[in-house]
Coordinates of C-alpha atoms in Angstrom, one line a residue:
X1104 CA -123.1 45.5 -21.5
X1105 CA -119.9 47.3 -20.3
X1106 CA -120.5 46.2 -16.9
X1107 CA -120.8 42.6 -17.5
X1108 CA -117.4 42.9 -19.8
X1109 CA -115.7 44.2 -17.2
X1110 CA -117.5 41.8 -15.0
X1111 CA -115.9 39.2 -17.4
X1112 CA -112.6 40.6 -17.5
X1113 CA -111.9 40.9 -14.0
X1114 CA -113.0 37.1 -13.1
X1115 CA -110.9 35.7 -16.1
X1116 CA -107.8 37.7 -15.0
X1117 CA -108.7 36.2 -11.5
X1118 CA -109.2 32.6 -12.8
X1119 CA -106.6 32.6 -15.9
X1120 CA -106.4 30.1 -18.6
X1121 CA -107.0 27.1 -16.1
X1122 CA -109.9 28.3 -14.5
X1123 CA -111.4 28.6 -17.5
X1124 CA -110.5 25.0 -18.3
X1125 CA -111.6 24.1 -15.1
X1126 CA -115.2 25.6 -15.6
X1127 CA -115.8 23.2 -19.0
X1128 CA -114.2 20.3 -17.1
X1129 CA -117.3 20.6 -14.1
X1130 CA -119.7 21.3 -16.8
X1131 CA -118.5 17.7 -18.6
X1132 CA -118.4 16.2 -15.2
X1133 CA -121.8 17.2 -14.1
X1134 CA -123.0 15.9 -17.7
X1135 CA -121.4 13.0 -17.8
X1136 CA -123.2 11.9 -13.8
X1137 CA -126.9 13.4 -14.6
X1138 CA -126.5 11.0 -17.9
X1139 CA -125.0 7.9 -15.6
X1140 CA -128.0 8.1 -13.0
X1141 CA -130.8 8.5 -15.5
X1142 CA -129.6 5.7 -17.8
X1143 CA -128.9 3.1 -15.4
X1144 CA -131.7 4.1 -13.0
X1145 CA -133.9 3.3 -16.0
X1146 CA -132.1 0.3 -17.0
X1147 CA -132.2 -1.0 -13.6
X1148 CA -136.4 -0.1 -13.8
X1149 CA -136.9 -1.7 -17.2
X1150 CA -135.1 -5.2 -15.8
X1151 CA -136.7 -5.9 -12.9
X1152 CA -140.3 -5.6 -15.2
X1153 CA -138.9 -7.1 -17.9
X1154 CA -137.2 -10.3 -16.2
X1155 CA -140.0 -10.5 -13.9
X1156 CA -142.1 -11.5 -17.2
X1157 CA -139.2 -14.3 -17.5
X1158 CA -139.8 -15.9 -14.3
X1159 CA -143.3 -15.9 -14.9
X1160 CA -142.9 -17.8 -18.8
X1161 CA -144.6 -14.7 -20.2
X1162 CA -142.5 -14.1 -23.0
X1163 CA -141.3 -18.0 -23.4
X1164 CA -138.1 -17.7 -22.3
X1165 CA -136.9 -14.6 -24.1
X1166 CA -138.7 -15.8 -27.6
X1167 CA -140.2 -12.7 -28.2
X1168 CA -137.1 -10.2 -27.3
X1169 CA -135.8 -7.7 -30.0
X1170 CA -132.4 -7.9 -28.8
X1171 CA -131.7 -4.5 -30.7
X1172 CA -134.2 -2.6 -28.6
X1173 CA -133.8 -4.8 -25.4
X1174 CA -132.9 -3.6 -22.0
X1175 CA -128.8 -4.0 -22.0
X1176 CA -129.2 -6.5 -18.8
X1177 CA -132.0 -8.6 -20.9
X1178 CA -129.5 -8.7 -24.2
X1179 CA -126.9 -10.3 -22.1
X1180 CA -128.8 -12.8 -20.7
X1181 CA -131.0 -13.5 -23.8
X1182 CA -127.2 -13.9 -25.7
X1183 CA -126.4 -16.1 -22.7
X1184 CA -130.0 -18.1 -22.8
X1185 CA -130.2 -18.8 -26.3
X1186 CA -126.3 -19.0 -27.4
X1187 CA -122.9 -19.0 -25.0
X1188 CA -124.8 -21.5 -22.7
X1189 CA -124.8 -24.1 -25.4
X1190 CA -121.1 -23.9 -25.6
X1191 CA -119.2 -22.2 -23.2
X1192 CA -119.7 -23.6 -19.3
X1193 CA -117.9 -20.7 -17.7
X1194 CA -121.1 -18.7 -17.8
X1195 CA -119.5 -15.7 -15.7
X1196 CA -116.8 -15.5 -18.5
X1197 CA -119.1 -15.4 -20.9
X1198 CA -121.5 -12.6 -19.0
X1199 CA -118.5 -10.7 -18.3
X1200 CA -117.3 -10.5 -22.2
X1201 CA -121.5 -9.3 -23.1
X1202 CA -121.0 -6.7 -20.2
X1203 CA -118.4 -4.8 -21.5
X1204 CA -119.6 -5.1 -25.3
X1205 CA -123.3 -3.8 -24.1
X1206 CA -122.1 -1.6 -21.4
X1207 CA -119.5 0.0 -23.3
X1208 CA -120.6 3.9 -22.9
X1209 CA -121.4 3.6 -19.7
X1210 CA -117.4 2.4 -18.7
X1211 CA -116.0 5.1 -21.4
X1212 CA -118.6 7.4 -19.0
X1213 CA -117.1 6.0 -15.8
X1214 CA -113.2 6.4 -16.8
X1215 CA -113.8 10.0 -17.9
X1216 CA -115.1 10.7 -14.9
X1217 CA -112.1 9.1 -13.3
X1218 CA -109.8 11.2 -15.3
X1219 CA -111.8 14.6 -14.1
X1220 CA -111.2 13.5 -10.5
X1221 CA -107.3 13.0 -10.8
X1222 CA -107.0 16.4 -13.5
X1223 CA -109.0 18.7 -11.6
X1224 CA -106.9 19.1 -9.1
X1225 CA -103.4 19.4 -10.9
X1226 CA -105.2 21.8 -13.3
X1227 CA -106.2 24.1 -10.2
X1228 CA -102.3 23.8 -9.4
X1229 CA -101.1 24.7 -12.4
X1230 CA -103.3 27.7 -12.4
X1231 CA -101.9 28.7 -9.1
X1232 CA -98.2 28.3 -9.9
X1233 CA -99.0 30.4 -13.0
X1234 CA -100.2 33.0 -11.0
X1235 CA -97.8 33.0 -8.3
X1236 CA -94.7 33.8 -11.0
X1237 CA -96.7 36.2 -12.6
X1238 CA -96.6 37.7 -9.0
X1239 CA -93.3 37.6 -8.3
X1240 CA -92.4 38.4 -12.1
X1241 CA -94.7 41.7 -11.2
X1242 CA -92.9 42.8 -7.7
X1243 CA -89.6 42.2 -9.5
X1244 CA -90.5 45.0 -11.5
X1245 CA -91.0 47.6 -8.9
X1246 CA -88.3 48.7 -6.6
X1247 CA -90.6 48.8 -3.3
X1248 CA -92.5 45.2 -2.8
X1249 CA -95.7 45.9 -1.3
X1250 CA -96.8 43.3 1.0
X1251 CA -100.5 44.1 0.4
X1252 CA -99.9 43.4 -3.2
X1253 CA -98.3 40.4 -2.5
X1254 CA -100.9 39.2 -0.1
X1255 CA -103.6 39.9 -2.8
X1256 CA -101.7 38.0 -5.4
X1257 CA -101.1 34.9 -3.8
X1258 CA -105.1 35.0 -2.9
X1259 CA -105.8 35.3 -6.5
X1260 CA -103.4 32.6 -7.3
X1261 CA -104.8 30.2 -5.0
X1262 CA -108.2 30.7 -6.6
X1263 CA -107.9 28.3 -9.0
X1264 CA -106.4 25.2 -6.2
X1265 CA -109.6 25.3 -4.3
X1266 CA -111.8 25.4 -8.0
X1267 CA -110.0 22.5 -8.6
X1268 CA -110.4 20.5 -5.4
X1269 CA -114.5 21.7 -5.6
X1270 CA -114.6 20.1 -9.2
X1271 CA -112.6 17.1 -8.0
X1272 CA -114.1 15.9 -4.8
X1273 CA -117.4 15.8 -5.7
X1274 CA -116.5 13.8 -9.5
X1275 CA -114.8 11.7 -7.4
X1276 CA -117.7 11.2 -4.7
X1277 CA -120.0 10.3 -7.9
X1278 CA -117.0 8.2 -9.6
X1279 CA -116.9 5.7 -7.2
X1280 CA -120.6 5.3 -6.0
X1281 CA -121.6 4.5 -10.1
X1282 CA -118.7 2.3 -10.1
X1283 CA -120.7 0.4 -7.0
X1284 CA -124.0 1.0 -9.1
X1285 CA -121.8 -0.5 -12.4
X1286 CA -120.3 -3.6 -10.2
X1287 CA -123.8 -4.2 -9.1
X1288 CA -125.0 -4.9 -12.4
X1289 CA -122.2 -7.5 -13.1
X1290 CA -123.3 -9.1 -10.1
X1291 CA -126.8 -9.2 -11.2
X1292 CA -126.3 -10.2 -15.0
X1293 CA -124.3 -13.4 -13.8
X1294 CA -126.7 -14.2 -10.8
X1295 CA -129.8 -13.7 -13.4
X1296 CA -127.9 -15.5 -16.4
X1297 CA -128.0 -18.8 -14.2
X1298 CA -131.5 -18.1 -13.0
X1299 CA -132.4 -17.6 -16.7
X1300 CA -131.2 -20.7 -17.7
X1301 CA -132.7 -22.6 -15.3
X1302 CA -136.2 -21.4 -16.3
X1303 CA -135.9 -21.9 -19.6
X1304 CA -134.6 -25.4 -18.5
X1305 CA -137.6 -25.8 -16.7
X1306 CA -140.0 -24.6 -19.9
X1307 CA -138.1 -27.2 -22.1
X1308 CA -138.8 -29.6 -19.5
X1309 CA -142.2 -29.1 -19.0
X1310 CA -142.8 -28.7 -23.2
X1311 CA -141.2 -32.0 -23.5
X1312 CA -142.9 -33.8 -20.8
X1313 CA -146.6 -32.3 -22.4
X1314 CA -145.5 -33.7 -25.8
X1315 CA -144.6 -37.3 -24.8
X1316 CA -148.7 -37.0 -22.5
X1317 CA -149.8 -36.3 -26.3
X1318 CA -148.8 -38.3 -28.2
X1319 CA -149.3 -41.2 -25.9
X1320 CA -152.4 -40.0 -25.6
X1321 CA -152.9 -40.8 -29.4
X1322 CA -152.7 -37.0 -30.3
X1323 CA -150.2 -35.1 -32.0
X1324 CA -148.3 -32.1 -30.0
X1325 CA -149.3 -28.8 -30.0
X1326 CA -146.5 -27.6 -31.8
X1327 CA -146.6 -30.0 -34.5
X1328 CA -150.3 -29.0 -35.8
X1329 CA -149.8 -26.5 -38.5
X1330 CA -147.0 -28.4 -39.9
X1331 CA -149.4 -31.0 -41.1
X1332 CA -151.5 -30.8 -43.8
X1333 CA -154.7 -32.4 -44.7
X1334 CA -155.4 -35.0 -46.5

C-alpha cells in the first residue's frame, strides 16, 4: 500500500493540480463520445425500420406512433405530418425548430465536447507555466543552479502541455465527425418530413377515392360502419 502512495505522490507532484484536472476532463470526454455513437447509431437503426413501415402504409401514416416513446427522427416528422404541415409552409423551419427541441442533449453533448477541445490545451499550459516558476522559484533558492535540475524541471513542467494536446486532439477528432453525423440528421429529418407528407398525401388520396367507389356503389364507406346503428 506504501508503494502505490508513493506511486501516487510522485505522479501528482509530476502532473500538479492541472493534470489532475486534465485526467477528469478525458474521462468526461471519452463519456460524453461512447454515449454520442451509441445513441445516435441506434437512432439512426430504429429510423430507417421504423420509416421504412411509413413508406410501406403499415402504421397509416404515423396513426399508431406514441410520440413519447418514438424514435427522436420519427417525433419530428410525425409533429410535422400530423400538425406544422397544416399551417406553416416553410417545412424546413419548422423541422429545424423540432430538431433542436428533440435533439437537445445530444447538441448540450456536442458543445461540451467542443469546450474540452479548446480547454484541454490551455489547461496543459497552465500546468506547465505553474511548474516552470515553481522551478525557477526553487533554483533562486540555492546559490549554485544546477543545469541537470533545471533540465529535469522544465521536463516535468512540460508534462502536463502534451496531456493536454493528447486530451484535446482526439475530442476534437470526435467533435467534428458527430457534428457531421448531427448535420446529417437535419438533412435527413427535412428530406423525410417532405417524403412523409407526401405519403400520407397519397393515403388520403387513395381513402378518399375508395369512399366516393362506395358509396356510388350504393354502399356505405368502410370507416363509417360502426358509427351506424341498427335499426
Amino acid at each position: 500500500m506504501q508503494f502505490h502512495i508513493e506511486n501516487l505522490d510522485g505522479i501528482y507532484a509530476m502532473i500538479g493540480q492541472a493534470g489532475v484536472v486534465l485526467i477528469f476532463v478525458a474521462f468526461l470526454a471519452f463519456y460524453i463520445i461512447l454515449w454520442q455513437l451509441v445513441y445516435m447509431t441506434a437512432v439512426w437503426r430504429n429510423f430507417k425500420r421504423d420509416f421504412l413501415d411509413l413508406e410501406k402504409g403499415e402504421d397509416r401514416c404515423l396513426r399508431g406512433i406514441d410520440p413519447k416513446r418514438a424514435n427522436p427522427l420519427i417525433r419530428i416528422i410525425y409533429d410535422i405530418v400530423t400538425t406544422h404541415a397544416q399551417h406553416s409552409d416553410d417545412i424546413r423551419a419548422e423541422v429545424s425548430y423540432l430538431f433542436h427541441r428533440n435533439f437537445k442533449r445530444v447538441s448540450n453533448g456536442l458543445c461540451w465536447l467542443k469546450l474540452i477541445s479548446v480547454i484541454s490545451p490551455l489547461l496543459g499550459l497552465l500546468g506547465t507555466v505553474w511548474g516552470m516558476v515553481a522551478v525557477f522559484q526553487s533554483m533562486a533558492d540555492v546559490s549554485h543552479a544546477n543545469a541537470t535540475i533545471l533540465a529535469s524541471g522544465i521536463w516535468s513542467a512540460l508534462i502536463t502541455t502534451i496531456m493536454g494536446l493528447t486530451v484535446a486532439i482526439p475530442t476534437l477528432m470526435a467533435y467534428y465527425y458527430l457534428m457531421l453525423k448531427f448535420r446529417g440528421f437535419h438533412i435527413e429529418a427535412v428530406e423525410h418530413s417532405y417524403r412523409a407528407i407526401e405519403v400520407c398525401r397519397r393515403h388520403k388520396i387513395r381513402e378518399v377515392k375508395t369512399d366516393a367507389d362506395e358509396t356510388a356503389a350504393g354502399g356505405c364507406p368502410a370507416h363509417c360502419g360502426a358509427g351506424q346503428k341498427v335499426g
